PDB file of C-alpha atoms in Angstrom:
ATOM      1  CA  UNK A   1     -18.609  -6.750 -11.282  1.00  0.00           C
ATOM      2  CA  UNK A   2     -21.004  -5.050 -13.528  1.00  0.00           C
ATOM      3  CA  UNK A   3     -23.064  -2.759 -11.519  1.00  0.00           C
ATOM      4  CA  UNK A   4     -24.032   0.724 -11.889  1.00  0.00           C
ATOM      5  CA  UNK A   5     -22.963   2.439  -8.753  1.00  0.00           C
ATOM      6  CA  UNK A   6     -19.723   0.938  -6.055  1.00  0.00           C
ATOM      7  CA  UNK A   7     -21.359   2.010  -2.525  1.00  0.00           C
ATOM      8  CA  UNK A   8     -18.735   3.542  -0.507  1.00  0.00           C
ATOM      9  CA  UNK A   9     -18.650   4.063   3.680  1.00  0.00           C
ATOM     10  CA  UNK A  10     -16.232   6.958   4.687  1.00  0.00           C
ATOM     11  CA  UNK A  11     -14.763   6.340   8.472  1.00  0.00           C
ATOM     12  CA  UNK A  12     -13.189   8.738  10.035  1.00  0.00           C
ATOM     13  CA  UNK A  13     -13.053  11.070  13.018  1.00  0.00           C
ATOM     14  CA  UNK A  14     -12.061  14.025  11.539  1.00  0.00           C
ATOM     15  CA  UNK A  15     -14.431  16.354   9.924  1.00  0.00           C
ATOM     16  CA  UNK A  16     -12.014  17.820   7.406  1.00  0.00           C
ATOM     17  CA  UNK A  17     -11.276  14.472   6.238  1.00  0.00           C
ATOM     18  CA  UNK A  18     -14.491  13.137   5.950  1.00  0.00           C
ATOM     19  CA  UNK A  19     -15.206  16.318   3.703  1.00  0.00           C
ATOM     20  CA  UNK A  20     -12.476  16.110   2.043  1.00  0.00           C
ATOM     21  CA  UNK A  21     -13.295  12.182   0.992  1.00  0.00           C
ATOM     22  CA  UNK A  22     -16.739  12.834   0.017  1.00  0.00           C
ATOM     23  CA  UNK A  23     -15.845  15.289  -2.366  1.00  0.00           C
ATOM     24  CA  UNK A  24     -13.207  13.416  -4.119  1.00  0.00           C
ATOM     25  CA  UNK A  25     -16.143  10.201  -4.138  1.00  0.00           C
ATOM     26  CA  UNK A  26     -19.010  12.763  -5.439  1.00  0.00           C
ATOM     27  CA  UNK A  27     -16.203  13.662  -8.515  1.00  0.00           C
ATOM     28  CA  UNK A  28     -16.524   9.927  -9.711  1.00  0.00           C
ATOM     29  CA  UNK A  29     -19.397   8.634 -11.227  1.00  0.00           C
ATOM     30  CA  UNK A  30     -18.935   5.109 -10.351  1.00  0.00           C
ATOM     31  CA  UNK A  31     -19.373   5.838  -6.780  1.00  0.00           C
ATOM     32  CA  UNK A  32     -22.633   5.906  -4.240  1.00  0.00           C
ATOM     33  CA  UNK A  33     -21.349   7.617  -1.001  1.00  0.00           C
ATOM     34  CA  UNK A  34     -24.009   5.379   1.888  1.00  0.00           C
ATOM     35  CA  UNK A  35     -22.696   7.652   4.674  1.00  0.00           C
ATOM     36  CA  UNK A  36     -19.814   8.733   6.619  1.00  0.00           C
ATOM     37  CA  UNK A  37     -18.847   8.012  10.321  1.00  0.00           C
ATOM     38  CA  UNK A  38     -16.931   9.654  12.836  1.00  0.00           C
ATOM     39  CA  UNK A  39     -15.867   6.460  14.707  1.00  0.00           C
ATOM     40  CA  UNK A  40     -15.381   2.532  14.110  1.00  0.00           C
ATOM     41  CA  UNK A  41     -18.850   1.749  16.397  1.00  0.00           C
ATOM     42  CA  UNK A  42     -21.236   3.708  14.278  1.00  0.00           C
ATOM     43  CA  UNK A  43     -19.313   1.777  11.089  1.00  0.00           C
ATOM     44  CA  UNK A  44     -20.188  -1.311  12.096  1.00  0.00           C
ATOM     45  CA  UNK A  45     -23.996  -0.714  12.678  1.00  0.00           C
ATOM     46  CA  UNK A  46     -23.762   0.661   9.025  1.00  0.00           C
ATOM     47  CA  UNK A  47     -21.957  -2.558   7.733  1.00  0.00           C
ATOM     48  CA  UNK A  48     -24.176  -4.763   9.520  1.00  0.00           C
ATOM     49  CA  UNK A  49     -27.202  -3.410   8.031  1.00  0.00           C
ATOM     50  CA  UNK A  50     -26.242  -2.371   4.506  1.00  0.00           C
ATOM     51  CA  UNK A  51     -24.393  -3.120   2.004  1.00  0.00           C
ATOM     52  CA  UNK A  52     -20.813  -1.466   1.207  1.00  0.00           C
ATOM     53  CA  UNK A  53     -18.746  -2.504  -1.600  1.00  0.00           C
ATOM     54  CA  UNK A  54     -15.670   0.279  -0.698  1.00  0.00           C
ATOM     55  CA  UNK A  55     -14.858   1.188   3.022  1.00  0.00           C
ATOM     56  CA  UNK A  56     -12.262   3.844   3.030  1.00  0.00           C
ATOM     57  CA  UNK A  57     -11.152   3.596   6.625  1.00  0.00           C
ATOM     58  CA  UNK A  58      -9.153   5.934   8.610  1.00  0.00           C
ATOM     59  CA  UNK A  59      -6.465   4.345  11.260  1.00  0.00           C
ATOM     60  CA  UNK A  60      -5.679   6.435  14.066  1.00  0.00           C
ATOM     61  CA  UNK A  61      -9.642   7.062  15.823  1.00  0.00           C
ATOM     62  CA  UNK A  62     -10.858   6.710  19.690  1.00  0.00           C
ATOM     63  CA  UNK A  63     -12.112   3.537  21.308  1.00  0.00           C
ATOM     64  CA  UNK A  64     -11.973   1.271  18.147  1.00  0.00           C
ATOM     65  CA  UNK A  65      -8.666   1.751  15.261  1.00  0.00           C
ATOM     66  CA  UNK A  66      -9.665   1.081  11.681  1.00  0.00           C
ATOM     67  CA  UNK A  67      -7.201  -2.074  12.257  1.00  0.00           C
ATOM     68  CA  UNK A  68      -9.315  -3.602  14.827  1.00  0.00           C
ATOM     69  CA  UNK A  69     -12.198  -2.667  12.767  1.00  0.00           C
ATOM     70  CA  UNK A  70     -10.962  -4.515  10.138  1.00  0.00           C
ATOM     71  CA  UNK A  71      -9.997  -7.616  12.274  1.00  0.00           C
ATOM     72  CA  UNK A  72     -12.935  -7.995  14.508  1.00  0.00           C
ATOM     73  CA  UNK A  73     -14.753  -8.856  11.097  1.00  0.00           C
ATOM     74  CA  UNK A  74     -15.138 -11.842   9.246  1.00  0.00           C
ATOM     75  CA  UNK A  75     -16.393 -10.759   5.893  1.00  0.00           C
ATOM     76  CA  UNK A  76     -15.364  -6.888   4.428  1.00  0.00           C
ATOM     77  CA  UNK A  77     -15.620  -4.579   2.142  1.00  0.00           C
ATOM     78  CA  UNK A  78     -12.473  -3.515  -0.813  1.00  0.00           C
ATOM     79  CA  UNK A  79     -10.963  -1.677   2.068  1.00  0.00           C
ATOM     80  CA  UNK A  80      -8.465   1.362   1.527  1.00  0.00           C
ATOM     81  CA  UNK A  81      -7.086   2.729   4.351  1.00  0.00           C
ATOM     82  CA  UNK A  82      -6.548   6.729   4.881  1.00  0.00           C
ATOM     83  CA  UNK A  83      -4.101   7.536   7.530  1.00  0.00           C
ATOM     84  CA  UNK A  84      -1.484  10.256   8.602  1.00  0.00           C
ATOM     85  CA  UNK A  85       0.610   7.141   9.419  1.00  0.00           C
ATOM     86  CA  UNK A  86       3.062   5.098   7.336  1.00  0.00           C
ATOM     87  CA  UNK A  87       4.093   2.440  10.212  1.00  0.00           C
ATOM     88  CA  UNK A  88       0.689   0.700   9.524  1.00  0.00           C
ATOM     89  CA  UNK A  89       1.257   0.017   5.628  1.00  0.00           C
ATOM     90  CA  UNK A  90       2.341  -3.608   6.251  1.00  0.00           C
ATOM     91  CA  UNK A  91      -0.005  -4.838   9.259  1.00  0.00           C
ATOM     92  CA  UNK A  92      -2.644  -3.227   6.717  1.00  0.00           C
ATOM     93  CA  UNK A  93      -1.481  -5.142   3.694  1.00  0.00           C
ATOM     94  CA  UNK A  94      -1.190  -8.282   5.760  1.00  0.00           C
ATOM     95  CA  UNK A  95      -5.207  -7.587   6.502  1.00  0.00           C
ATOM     96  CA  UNK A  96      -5.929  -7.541   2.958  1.00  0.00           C
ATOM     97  CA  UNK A  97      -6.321  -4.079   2.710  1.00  0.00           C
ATOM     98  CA  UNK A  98      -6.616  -2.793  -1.435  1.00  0.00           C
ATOM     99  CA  UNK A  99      -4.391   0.448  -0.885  1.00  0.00           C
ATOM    100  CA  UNK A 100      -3.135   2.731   1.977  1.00  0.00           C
ATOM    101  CA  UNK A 101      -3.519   6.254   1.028  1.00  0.00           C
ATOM    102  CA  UNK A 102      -0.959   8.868   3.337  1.00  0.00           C
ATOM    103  CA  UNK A 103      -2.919  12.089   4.406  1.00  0.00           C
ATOM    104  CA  UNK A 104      -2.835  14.680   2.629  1.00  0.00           C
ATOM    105  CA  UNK A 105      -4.446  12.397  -0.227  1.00  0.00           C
ATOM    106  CA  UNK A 106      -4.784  13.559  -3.763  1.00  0.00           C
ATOM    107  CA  UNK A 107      -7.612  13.160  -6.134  1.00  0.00           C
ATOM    108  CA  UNK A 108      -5.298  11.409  -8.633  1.00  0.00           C
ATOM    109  CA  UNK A 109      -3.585   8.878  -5.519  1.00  0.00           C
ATOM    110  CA  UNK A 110      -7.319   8.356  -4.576  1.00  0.00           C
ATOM    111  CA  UNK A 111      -8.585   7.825  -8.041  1.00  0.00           C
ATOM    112  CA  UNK A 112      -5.854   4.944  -8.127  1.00  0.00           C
ATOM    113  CA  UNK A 113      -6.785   3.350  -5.295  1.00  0.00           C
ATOM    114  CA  UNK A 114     -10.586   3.665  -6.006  1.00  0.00           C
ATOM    115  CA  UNK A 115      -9.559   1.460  -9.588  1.00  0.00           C
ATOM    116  CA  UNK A 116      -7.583  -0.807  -7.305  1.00  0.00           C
ATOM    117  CA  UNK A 117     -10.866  -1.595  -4.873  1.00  0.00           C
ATOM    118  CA  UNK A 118     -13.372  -1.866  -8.216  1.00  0.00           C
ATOM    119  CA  UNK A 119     -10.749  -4.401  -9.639  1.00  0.00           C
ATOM    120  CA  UNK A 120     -10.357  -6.592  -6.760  1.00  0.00           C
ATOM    121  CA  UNK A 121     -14.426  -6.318  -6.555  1.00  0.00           C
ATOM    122  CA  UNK A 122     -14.744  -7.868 -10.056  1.00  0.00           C
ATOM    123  CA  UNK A 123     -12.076 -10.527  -9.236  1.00  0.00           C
ATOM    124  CA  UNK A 124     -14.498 -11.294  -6.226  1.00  0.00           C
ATOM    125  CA  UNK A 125     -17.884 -11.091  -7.882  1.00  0.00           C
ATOM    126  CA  UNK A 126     -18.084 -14.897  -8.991  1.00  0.00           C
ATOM    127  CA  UNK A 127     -18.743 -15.739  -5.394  1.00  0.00           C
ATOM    128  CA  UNK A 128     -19.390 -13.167  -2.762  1.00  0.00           C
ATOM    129  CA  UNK A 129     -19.476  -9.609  -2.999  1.00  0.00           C
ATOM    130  CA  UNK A 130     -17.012  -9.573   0.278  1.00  0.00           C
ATOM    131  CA  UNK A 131     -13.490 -10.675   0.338  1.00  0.00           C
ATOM    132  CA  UNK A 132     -13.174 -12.860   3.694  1.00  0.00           C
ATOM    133  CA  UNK A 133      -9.603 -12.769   5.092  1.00  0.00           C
ATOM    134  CA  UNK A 134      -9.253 -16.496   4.129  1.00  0.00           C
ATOM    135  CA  UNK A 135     -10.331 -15.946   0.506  1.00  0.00           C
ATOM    136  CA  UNK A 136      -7.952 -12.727   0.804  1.00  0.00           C
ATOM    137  CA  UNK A 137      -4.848 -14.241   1.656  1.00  0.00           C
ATOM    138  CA  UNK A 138      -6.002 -17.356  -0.921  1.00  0.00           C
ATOM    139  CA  UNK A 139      -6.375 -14.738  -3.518  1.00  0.00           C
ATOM    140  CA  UNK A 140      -2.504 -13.242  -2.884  1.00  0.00           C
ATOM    141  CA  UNK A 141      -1.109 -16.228  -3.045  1.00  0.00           C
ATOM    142  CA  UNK A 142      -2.414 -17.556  -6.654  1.00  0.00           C
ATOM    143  CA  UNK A 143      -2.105 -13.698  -8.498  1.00  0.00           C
ATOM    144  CA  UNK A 144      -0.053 -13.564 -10.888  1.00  0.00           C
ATOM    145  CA  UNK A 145       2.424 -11.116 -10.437  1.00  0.00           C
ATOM    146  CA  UNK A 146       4.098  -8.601 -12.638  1.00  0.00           C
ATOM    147  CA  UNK A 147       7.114 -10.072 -14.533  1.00  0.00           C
ATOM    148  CA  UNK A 148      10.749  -7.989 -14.288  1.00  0.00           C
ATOM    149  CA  UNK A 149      13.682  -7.962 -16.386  1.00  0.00           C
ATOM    150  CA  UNK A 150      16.456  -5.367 -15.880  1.00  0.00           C
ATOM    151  CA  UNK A 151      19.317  -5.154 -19.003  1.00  0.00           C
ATOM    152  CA  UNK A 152      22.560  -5.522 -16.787  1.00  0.00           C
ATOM    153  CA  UNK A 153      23.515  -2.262 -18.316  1.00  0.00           C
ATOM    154  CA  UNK A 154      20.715  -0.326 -17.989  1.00  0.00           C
ATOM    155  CA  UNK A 155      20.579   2.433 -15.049  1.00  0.00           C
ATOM    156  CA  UNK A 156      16.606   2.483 -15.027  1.00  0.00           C
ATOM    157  CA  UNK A 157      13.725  -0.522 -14.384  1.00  0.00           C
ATOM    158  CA  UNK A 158      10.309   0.117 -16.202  1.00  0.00           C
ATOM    159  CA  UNK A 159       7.626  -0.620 -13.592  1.00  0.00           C
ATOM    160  CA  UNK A 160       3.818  -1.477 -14.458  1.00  0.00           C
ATOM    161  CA  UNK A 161       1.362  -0.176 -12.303  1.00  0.00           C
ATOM    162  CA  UNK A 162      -1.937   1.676 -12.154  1.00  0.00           C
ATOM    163  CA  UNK A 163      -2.956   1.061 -16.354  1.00  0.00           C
ATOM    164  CA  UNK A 164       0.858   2.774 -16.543  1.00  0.00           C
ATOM    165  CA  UNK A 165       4.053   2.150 -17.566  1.00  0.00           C
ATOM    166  CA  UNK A 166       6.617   4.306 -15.222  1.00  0.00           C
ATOM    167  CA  UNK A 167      10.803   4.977 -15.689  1.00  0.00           C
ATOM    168  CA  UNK A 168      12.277   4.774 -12.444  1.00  0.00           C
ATOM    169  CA  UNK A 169      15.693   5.996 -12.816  1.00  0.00           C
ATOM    170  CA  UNK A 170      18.135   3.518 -10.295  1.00  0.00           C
ATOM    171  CA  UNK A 171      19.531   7.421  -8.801  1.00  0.00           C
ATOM    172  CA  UNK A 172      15.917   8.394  -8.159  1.00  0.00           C
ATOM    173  CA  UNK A 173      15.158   5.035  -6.207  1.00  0.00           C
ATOM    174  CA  UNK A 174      15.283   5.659  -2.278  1.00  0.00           C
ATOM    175  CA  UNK A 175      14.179   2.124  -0.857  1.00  0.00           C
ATOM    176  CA  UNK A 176      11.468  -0.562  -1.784  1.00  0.00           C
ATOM    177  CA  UNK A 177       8.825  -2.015   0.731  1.00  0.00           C
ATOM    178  CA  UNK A 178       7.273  -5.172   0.011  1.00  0.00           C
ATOM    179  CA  UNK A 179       3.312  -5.027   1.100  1.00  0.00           C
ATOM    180  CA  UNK A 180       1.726  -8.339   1.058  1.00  0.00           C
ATOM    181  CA  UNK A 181       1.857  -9.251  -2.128  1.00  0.00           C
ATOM    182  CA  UNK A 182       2.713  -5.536  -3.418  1.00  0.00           C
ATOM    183  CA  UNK A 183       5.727  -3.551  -3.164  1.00  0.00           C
ATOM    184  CA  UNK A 184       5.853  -0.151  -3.252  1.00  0.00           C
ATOM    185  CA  UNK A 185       8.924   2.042  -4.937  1.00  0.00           C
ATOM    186  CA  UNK A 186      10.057   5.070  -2.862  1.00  0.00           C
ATOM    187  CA  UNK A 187      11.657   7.457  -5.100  1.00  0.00           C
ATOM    188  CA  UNK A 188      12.967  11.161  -4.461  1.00  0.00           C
ATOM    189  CA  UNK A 189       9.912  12.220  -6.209  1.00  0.00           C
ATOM    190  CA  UNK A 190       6.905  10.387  -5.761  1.00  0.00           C
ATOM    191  CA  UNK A 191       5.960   6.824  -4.714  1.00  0.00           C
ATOM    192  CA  UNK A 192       4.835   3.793  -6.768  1.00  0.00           C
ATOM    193  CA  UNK A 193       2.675   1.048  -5.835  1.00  0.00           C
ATOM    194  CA  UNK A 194       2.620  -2.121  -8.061  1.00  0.00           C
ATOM    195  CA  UNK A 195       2.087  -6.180  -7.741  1.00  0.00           C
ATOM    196  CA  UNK A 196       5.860  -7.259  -7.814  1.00  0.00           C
ATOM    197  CA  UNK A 197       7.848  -9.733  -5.829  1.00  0.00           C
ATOM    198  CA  UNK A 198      10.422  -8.105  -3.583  1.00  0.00           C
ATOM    199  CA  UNK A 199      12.393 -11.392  -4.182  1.00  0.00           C
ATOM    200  CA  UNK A 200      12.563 -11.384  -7.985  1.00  0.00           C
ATOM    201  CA  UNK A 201      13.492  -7.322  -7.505  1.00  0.00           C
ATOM    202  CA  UNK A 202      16.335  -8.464  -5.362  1.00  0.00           C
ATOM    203  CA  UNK A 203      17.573 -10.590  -7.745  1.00  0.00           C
ATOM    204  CA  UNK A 204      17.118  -8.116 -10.503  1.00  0.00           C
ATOM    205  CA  UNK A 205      18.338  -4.909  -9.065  1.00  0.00           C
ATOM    206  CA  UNK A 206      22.236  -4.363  -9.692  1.00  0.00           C
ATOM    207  CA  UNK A 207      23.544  -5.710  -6.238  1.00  0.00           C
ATOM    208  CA  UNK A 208      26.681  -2.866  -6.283  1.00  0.00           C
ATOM    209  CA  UNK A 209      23.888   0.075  -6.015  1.00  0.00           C
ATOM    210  CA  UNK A 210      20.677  -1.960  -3.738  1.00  0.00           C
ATOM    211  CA  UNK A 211      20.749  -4.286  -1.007  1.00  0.00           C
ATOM    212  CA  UNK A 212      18.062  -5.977   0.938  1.00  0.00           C
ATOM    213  CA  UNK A 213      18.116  -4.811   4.750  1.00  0.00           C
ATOM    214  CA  UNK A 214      14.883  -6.910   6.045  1.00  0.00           C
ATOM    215  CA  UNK A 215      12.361  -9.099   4.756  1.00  0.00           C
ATOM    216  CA  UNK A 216      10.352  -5.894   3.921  1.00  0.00           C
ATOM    217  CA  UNK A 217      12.933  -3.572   2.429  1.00  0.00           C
ATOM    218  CA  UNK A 218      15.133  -2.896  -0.469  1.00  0.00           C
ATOM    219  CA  UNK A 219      17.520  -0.066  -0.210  1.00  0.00           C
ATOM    220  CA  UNK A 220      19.959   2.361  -2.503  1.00  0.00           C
ATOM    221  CA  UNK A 221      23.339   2.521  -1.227  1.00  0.00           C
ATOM    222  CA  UNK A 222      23.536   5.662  -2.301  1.00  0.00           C
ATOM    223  CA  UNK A 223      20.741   7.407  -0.229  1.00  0.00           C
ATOM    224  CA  UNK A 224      21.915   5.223   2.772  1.00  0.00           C
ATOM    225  CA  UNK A 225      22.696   8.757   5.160  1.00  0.00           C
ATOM    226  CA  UNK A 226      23.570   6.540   8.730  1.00  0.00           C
ATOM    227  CA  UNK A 227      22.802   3.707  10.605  1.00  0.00           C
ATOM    228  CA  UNK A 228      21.872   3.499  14.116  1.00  0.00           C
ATOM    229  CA  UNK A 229      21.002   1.233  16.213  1.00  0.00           C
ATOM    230  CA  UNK A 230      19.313  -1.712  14.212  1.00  0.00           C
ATOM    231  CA  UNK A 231      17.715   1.182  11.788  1.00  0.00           C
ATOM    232  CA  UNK A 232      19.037   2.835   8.553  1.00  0.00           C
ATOM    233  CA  UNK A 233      18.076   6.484   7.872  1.00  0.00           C
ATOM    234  CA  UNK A 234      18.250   6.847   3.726  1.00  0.00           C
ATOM    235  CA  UNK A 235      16.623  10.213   2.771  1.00  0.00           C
ATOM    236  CA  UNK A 236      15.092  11.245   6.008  1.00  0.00           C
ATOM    237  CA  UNK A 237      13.088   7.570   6.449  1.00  0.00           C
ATOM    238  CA  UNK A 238      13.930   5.030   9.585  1.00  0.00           C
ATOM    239  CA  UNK A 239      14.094   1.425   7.863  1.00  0.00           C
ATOM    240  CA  UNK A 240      14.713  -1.283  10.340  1.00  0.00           C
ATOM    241  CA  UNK A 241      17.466  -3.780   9.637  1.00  0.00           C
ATOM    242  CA  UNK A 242      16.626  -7.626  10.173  1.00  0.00           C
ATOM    243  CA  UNK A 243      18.681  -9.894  12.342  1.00  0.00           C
ATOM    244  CA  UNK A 244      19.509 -12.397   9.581  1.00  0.00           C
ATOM    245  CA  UNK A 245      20.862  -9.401   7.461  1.00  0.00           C
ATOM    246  CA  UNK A 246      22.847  -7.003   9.194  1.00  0.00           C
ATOM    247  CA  UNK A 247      26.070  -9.082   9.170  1.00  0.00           C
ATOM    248  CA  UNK A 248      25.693  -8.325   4.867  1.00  0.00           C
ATOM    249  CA  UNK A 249      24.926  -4.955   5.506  1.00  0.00           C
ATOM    250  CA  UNK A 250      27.717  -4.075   7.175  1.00  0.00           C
ATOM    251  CA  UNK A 251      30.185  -6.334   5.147  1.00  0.00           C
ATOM    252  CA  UNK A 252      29.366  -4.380   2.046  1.00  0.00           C
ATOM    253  CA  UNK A 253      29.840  -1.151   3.703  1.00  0.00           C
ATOM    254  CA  UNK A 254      32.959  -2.162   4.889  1.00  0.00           C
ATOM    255  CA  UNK A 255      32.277  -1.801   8.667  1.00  0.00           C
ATOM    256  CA  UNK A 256      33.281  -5.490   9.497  1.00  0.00           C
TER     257      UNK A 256
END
């Protein structure tokens, strides 16, 4: 899309947070801040009457989540969800959301995700400015996704993402969380977001150091701490275990 300024609707019902955003959008040039809300409600008055080509939307707020926001509509913005929250990532992703940034956000996480929203903008400019949920999930389901291939002696995967090339060393890898049609690499150090196929990864990933746990998850043997119940705790995170995989699971850790 070749405009001059991407107009950009901060929602959220903390004051802080709302500060914080519109400093980090006054720092890029790109970038036309329209207004910021405290709540859903005074969003969609805004939305209704002007035009917003990036809604960064908080979650958790009274009366109205940024969820239902986002569902109640038929056409939206590039959205990118801010939140304190990581149980939302997938219902977010499944809404077409761009990027879900975890509070405290960065300037260089936010910068990501602001490159994220303009590029899904251009891939939408042929027909209308906003990305429908139909058109969304359309969209997901034709993109061409990042190609992988792992040496069978190698003890690190190169992953493309954000105009980068990263190392992720197979010791450093806690768990990976498929997102729509993104994953996202949890490492001991920082995490990853990139258009992959958790599929292909499972097939590529050396099966004596990952398995897959549940539709949505990937994770390292070696970071597995305990299980209980039907969730696995590796490094401090709860990752459920699906129905149709726990019987593996517990096969290859010799529990059956």
């Amino acid at each position: 899309m070749d405009q001059d300024k991407y107009r950009v609707l901060i929602v959220d019902d903390e004051f802080l947070a709302r500060k914080l955003l519109k400093g980090y959008v006054s720092k890029i040039d790109s970038l036309e801040l329209v207004a910021d809300c405290s709540s859903a409600f005074e969003a969609i008055t805004i939305l209704q009457k002007d035009k917003i080509d990036i809604l960064l939307l908080d979650i958790h707020m009274p009366d109205l989540t940024g969820l239902e926001l986002v569902e109640s509509m038929k056409n939206f913005p590039a959205v990118i969800f801010t939140t304190a929250y990581s149980e939302y990532a997938i219902n977010s992703y499944e809404l077409g959301a761009v990027d879900y940034l975890l509070k405290p956000i960065g300037f260089p996480r936010f910068f990501q995700a602001i490159n994220k929203a303009i590029d899904q903008i251009g891939r939408n400019s042929s027909g209308n400015n906003l990305s429908s949920k139909v058109s969304n999930t359309e969209e997901s389901s034709t993109t061409a996704e990042e190609t992988l291939s792992i040496k069978p002696t190698a003890d690190f995967l190169t992953v493309k993402a954000d105009y980068k090339i990263y190392k992720i060393n197979f010791s450093d890898l806690l768990y990976i969380e498929g997102q729509h049609e993104y994953v996202t690499f949890h490492t001991v150090s920082r995490r990853i977001t990139a258009l992959y196929s958790l599929k292909n990864l499972e097939e590529q990933l050396p099966n004596e150091q990952f398995i897959r746990i549940h539709k949505s998850y990937i994770v390292s043997f070696h970071h597995i701490q305990d299980i209980e119940g039907n969730t696995v705790n590796v490094a401090g995170s709860k990752i459920p275990i699906g129905g149709s995989y726990r019987d593996i699971l517990m096969e290859r850790l010799n529990l059956k």
